[in-house]
Coordinates of C-alpha atoms and ligand atoms in Angstrom, one line a residue:
X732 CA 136.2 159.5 111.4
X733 CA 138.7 161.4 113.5
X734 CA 139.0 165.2 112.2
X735 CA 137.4 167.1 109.2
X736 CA 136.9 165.4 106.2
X737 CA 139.2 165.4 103.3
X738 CA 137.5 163.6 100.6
X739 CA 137.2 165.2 97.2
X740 CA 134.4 163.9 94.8
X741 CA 136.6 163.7 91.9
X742 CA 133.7 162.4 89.0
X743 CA 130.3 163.6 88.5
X744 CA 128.8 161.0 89.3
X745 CA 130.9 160.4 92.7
X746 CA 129.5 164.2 93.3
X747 CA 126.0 163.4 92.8
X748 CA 126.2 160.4 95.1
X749 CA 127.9 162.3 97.6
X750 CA 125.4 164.9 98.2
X751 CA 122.5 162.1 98.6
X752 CA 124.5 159.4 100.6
X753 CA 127.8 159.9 101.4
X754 CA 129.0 156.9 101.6
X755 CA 132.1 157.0 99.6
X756 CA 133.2 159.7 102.1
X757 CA 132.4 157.8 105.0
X758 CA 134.4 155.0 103.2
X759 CA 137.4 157.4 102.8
X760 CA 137.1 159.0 105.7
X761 CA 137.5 156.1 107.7
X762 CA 140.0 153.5 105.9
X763 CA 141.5 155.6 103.2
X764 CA 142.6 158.8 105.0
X765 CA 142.1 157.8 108.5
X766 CA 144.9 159.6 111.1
X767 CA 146.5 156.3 111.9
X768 CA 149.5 157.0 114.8
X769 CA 153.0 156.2 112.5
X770 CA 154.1 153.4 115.8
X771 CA 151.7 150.5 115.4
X772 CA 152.9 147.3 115.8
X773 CA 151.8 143.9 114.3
X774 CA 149.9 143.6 117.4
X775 CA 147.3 146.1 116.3
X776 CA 146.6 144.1 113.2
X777 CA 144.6 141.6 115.3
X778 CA 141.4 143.6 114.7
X779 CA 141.9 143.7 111.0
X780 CA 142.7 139.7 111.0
X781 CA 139.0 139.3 113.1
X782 CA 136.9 141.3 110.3
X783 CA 138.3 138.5 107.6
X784 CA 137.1 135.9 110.5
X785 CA 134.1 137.1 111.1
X786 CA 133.2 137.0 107.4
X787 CA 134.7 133.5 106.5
X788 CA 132.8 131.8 109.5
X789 CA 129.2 133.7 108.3
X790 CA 129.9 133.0 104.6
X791 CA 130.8 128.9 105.4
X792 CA 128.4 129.0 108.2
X793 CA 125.5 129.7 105.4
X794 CA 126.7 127.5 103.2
X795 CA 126.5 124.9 105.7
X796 CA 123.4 125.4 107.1
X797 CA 122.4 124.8 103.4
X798 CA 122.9 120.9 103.3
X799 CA 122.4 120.5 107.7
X800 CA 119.7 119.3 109.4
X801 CA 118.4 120.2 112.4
X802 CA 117.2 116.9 113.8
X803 CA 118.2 114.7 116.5
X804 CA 117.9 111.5 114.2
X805 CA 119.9 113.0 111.1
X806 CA 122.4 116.0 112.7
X807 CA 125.2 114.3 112.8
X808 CA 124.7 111.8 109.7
X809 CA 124.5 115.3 107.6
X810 CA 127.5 116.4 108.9
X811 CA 129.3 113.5 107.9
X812 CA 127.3 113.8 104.8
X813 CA 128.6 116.9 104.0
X814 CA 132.6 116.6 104.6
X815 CA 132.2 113.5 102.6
X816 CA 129.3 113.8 99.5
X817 CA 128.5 117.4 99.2
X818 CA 131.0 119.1 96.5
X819 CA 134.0 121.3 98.5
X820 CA 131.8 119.9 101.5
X821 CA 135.3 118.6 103.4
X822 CA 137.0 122.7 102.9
X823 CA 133.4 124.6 104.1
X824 CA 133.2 122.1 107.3
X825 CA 137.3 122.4 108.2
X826 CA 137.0 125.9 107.5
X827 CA 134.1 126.7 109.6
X828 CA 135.2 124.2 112.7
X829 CA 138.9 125.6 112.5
X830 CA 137.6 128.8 111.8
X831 CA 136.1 129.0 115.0
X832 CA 139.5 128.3 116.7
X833 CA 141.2 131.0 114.9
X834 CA 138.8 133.5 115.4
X835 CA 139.2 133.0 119.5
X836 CA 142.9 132.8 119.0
X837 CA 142.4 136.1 117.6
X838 CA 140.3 137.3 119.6
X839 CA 142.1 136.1 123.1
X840 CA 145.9 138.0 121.4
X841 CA 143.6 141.3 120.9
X842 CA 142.2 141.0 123.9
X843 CA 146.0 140.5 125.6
X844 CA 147.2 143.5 123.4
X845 CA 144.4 145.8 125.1
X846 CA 145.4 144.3 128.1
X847 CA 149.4 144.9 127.9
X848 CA 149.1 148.4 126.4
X849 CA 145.9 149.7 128.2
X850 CA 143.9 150.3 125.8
X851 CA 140.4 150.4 127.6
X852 CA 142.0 153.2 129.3
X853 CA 139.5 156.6 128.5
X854 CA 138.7 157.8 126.2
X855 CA 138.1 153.9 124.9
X856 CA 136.3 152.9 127.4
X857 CA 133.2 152.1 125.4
X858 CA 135.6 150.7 122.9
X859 CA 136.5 148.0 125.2
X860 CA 133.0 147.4 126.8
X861 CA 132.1 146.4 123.2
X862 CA 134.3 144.4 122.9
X863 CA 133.6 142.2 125.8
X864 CA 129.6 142.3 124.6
X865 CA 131.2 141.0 121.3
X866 CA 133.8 138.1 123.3
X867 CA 130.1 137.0 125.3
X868 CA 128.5 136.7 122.0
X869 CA 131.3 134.6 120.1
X870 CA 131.2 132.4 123.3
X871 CA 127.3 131.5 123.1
X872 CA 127.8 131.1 119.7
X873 CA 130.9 128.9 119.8
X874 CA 128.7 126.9 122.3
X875 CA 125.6 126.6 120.4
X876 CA 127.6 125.8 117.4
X877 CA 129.6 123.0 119.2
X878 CA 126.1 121.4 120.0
X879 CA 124.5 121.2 116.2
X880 CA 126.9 118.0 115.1
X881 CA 124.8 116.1 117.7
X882 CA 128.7 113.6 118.3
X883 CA 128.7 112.9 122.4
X884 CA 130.6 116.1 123.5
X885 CA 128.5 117.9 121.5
X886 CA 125.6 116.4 123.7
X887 CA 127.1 116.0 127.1
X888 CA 128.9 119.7 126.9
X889 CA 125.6 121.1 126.4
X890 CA 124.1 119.1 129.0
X891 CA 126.2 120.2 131.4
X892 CA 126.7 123.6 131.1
X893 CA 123.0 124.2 130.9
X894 CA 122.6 122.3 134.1
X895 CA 125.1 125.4 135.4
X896 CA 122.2 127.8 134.6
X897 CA 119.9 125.5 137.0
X898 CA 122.4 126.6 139.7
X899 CA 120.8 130.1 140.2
X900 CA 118.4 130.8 142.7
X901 CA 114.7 131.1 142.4
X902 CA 115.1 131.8 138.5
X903 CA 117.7 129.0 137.5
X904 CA 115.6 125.7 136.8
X905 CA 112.8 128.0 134.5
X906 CA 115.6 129.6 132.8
X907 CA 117.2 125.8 132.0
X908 CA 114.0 124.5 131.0
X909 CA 113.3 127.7 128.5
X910 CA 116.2 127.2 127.1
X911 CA 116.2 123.1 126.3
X912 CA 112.7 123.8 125.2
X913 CA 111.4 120.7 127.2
X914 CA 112.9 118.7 130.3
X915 CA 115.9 118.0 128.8
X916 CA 118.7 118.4 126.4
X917 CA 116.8 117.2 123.0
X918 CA 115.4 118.4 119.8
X919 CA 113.7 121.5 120.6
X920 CA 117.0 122.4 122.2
X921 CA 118.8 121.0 118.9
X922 CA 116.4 123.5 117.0
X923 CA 116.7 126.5 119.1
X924 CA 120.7 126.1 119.2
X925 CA 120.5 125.9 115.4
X926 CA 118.0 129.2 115.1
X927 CA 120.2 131.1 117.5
X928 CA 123.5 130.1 116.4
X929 CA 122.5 131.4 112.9
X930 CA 121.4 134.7 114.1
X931 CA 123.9 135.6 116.9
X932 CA 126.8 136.6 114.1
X933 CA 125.1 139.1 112.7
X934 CA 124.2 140.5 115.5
X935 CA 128.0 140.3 116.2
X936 CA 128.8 142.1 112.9
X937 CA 126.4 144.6 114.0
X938 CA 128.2 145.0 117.6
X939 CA 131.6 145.2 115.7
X940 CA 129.9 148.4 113.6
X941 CA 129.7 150.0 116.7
X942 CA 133.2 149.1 118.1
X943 CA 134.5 150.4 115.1
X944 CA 132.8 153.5 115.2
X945 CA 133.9 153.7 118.8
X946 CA 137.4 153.4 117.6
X947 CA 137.3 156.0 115.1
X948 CA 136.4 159.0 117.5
X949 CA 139.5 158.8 119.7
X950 CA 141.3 157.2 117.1
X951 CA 143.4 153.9 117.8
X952 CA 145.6 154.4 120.6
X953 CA 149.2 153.0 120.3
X954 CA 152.4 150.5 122.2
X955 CA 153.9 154.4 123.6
X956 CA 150.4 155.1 125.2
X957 CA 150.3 159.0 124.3
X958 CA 147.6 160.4 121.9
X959 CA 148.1 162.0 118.8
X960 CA 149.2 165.8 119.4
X961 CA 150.1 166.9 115.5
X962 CA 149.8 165.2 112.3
X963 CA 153.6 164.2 112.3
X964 CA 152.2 161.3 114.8
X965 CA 150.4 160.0 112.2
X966 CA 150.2 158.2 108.7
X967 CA 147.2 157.9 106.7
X968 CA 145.7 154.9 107.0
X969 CA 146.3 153.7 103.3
X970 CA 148.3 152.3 102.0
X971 CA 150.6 152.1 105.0
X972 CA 147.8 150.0 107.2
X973 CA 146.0 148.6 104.1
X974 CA 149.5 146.8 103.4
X975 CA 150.6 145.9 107.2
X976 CA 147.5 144.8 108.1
X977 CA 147.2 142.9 104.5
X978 CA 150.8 141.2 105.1
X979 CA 149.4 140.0 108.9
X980 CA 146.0 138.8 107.2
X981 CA 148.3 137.0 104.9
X982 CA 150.5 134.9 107.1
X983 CA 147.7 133.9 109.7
X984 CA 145.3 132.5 106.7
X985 CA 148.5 130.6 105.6
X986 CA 149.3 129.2 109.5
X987 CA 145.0 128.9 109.1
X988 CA 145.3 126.9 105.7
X989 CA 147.9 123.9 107.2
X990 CA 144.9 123.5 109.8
X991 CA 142.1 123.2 107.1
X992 CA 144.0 121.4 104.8
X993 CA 146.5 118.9 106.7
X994 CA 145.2 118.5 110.3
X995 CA 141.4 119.3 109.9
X996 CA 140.5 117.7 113.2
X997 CA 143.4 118.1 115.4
X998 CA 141.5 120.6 117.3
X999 CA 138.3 118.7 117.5
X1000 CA 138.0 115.9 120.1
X1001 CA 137.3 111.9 119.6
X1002 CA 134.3 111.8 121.4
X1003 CA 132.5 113.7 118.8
X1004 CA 132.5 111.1 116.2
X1005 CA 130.8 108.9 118.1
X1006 CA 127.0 110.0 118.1
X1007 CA 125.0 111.5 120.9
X1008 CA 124.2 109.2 122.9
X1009 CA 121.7 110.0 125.9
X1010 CA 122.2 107.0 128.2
X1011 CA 126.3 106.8 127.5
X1012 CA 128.3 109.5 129.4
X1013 CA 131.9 110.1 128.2
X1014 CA 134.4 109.9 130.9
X1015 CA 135.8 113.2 130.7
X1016 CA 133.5 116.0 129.6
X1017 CA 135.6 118.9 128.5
X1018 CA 134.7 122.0 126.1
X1019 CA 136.4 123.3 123.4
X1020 CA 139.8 124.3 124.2
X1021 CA 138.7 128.6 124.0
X1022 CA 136.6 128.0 127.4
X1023 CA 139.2 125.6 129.3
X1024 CA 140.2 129.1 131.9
X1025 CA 136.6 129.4 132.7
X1026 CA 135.9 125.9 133.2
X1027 CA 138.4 125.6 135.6
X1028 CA 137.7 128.2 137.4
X1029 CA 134.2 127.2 137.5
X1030 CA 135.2 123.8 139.2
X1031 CA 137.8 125.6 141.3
X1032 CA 135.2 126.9 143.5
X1033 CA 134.6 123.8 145.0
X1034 CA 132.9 124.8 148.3
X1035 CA 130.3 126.6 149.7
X1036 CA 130.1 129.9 151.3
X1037 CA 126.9 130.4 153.6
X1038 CA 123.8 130.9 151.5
X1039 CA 126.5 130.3 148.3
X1040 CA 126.7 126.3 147.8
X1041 CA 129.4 124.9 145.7
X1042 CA 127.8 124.8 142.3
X1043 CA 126.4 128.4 142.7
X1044 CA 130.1 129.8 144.0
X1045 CA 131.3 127.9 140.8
X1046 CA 128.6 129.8 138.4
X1047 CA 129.1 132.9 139.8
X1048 CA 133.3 132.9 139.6
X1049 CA 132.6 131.9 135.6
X1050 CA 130.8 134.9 135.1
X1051 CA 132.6 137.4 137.0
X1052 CA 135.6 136.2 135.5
X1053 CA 134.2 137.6 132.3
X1054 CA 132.3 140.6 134.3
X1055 CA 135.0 142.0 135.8
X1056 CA 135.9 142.8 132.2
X1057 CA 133.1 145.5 131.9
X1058 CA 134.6 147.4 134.9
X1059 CA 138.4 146.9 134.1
X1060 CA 138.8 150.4 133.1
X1061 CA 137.4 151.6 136.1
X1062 CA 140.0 149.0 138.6
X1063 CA 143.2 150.2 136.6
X1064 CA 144.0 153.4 138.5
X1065 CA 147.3 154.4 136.5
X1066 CA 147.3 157.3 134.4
X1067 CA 149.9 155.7 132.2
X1068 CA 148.6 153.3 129.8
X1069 CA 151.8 151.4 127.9
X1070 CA 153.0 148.6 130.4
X1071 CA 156.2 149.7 128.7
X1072 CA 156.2 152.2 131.3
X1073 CA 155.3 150.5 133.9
X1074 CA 158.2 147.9 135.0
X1075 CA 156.3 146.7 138.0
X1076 CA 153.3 145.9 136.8
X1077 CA 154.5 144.4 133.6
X1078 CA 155.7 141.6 135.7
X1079 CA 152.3 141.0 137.1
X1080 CA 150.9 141.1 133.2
X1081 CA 152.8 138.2 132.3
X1082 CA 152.3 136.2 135.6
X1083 CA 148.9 137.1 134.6
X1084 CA 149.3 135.4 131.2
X1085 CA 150.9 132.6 132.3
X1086 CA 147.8 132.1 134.8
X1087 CA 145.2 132.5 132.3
X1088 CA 147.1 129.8 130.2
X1089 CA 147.7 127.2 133.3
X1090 CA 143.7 127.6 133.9
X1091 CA 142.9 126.3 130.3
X1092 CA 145.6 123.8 131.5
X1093 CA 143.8 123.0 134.8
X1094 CA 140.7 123.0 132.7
X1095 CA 141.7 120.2 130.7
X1096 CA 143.0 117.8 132.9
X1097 CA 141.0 115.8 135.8
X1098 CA 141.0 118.0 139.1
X1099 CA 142.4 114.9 140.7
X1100 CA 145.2 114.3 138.9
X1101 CA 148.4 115.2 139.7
X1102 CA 150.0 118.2 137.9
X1103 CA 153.3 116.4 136.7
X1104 CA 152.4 113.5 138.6
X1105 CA 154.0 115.2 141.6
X1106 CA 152.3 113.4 144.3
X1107 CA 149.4 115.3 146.5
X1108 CA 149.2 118.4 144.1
X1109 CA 146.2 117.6 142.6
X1110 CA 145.1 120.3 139.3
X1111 CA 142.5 121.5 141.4
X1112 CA 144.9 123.5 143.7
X1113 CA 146.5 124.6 141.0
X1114 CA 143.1 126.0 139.7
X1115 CA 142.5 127.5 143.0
X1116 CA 145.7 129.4 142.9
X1117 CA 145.3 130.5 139.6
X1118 CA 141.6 131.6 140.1
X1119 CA 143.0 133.7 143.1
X1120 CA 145.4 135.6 140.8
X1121 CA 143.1 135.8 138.4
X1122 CA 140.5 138.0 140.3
X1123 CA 143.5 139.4 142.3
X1124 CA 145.5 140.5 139.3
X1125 CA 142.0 143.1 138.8
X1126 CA 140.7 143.8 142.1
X1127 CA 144.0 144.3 144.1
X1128 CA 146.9 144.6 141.6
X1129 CA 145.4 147.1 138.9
X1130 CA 144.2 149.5 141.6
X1131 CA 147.0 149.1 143.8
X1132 CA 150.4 149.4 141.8
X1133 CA 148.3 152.1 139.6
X1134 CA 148.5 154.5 142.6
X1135 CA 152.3 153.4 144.5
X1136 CA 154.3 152.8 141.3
X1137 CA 156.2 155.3 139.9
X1138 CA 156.3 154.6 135.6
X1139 CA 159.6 155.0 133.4
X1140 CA 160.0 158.5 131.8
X1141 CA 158.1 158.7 128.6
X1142 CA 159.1 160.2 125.3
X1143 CA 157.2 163.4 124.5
X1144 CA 155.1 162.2 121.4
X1145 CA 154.7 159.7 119.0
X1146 CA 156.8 160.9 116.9
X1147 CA 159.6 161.7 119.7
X1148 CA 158.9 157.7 120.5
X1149 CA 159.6 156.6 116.4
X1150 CA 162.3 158.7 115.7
X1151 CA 164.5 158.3 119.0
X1152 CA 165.1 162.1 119.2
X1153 CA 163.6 162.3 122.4
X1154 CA 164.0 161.1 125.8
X1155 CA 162.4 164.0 127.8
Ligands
LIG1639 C1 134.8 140.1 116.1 C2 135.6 140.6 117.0 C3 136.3 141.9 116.9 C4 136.6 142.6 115.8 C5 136.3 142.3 114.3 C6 137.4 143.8 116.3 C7 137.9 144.7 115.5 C8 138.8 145.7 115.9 C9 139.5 146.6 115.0 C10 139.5 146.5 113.4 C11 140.3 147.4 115.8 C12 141.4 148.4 115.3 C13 142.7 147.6 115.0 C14 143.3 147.0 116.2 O1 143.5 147.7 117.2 O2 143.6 145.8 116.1 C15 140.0 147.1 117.1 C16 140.5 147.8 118.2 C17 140.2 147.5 119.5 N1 139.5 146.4 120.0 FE1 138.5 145.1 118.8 N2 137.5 143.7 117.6 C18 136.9 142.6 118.1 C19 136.8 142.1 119.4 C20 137.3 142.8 120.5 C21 137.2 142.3 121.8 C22 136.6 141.0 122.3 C23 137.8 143.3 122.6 C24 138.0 143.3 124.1 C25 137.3 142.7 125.0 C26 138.2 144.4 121.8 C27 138.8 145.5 122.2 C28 139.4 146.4 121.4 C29 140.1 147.6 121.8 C30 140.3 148.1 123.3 C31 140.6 148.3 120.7 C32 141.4 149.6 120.6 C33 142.9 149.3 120.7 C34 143.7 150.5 120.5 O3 143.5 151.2 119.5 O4 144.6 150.7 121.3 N3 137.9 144.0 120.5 N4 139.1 146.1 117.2

């Protein structure tokens, strides 16, 4: 809750509620009366369309841990089992797999819009560090999720991207062996992935509490950048956000529903039909399409740097990738937070965008192939260049152009911005 509260118990029993556990007020408070600034665009209905994710992936997720089992022997004949014999078995299992996909295509587009409009800027900086706690959690749980259809890529992805974890000095190999539960990739992996991948969204449900909460004391920020200065910035939250955000909701589960319903497995890759199979490796091992930029950047690194070999350098560019997110609102030195303001820098935004997208491109091709079979430029220097910008775009860009360039003239308020009647 932003501000004093303005709920009125209007029944008895509404009053006698309120003075035990407010909850009602909370409620109101923070989705019914909420100070919402009057300028959001559909960009800020992201958020809202990842709370209706979250839910339908736990809520199919249970029901399909109902009828799957855990086994090495029987994984993947229960999944079959339940897209083909168990009642609604076929919607529950297209929902959940495609729901995973939407959720990160959500996720990535809110992520973007923080990005473009600056919202990690203070006083949101925990608001953004949340977030990336709750981005690390979907992606160990996308992983481990992946894994419990036991099909080869299910297998082999896990397989290698454990192996990466071996990579780290002194503490890798202990840390890959805790986590297969043995001396290789088997059931007692298969069981733990299961366990884990069960408990992780509620603890990102939990994380999201807090993100909310986080939101709701500076209140959402906004495409001009300024904050609030008089309620004539604002709108209450309902109806005009229940119904915008409602409408967005709306057209993504439709876009969601042609998945589900008319290309369940589109997104889903061949090699996972076919059973794991420890002593067959697929030619290509890819992940799923959310982690391609990371994967790429992870075999970009192809070389060593003094105590650094190869397949260290690689680990240690996947993760920074992501941890170079925590400190983002530190590296940005502009005081203006819209890119609308900032011409310059904009320009560097969408080079930036079009590099994150040519890394999941990089990521799912060979690193010796040709990149539109233009002979001698392999994918891997087109990874390298890309993993260059990437860490440039927040280590030298951000800081630098956030200090020499000078921003467009911004309008005086939110409402100034809405209304056109000021340029000042
Ligand atoms: C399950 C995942 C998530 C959920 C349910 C969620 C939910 C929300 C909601 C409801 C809002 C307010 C509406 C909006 O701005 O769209 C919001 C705002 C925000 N979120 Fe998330 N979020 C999630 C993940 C993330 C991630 C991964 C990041 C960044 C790494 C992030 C960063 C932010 C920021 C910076 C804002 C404030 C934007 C502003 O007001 O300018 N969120 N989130």
């Amino acid at each position: 809750m932003s501000g004093p509260s303005t709920y009125n118990p209007s029944t008895g029993i509404e009053k006698w509620l309120d003075e035990r556990l407010p909850i009602i007020r909370l409620g109101y408070d923070s989705f019914v009366d909420f100070p919402t600034p009057r300028n959001l665009n559909y960009w800020w209905t992201f958020g809202g369309i990842l709370a209706i994710f979250l839910m339908i992936q736990i809520v199919s997720g249970i029901v399909l841990a109902m009828h799957y089992v855990a086994h090495e022997d029987y994984a993947f004949e229960s999944v079959q089992r339940i897209t083909r014999d168990v009642p609604f078995g076929w919607l529950i299992q297209s929902m959940h797999a495609n729901g995973a996909s939407f959720f990160f295509v959500a996720v990535y587009l809110h992520m973007f819009r923080g990005l473009y409009y600056g919202s990690y800027k203070a006083p949101r900086e925990i608001l953004w560090i949340l977030g990336v706690v709750i981005y690390l959690l979907m992606m160990a749980t996308g992983f481990m999720g992946y894994v419990l259809p036991w099909g080869q890529m299910s297998y082999w992805g896990a397989m290698v991207i454990t192996n990466l974890i071996g990579a780290l000095p002194f503490v890798g190999e202990a840390i890959r062996e805790w986590l297969w539960g043995g001396f290789s990739v088997g059931q007692a992996t298969l069981n733990r992935f299961f366990s884990l991948h069960y408990l992780l969204p509620f603890v990102i449900a939990a994380v999201v509490g807090l993100h909310i909460w986080a939101l709701h004391v500076p209140g959402n920020g906004n495409p001009v950048g300024l904050e609030v200065k008089s309620k004539k910035d604002t709108l209450p939250f309902h109806p005009y956000y229940t119904v915008k955000d409602g409408f967005a909701i709306i057209v993504y589960l439709m876009i969601f529903a042609v998945f589900v319903f008319f290309m369940p497995n589109v997104l889903g890759h061949a090699d996972n039909f076919i059973p794991a199979d420890p002593l067959v490796t697929p030619a290509h091992i890819v992940p799923e399409w959310y982690y391609l930029p990371f994967y790429a950047i992870l075999r970009a690194i192809d070389f060593g740097i003094g105590p650094i070999d190869a397949k260290l350098g690689g680990v240690l560019a996947m993760f920074g990738a992501i941890g170079i997110l925590f400190v983002l609102p530190w590296l940005d030195t502009s005081k203006v937070r819209s890119m609308r303001y900032r011409p310059l820098t904009r320009w560097f935004f969408i080079f930036f965008v079009v590099a994150a997208l040519g890394l999941g491109w990089c990521g799912a091709k060979n690193p010796d192939d040709f990149v539109l079979g233009i002979e001698g430029f392999k994918f891997i220097y087109l990874a390298k260049f890309l993993t260059a910008y990437y860490f440039g775009y927040f280590i030298v860009i951000l800081p630098v152009l956030g200090i020499i360039e000078k921003p467009k003239e911004r309008p005086a308020s939110i409402e100034a911005a809405v209304l056109g009647t000021d340029k000042a």
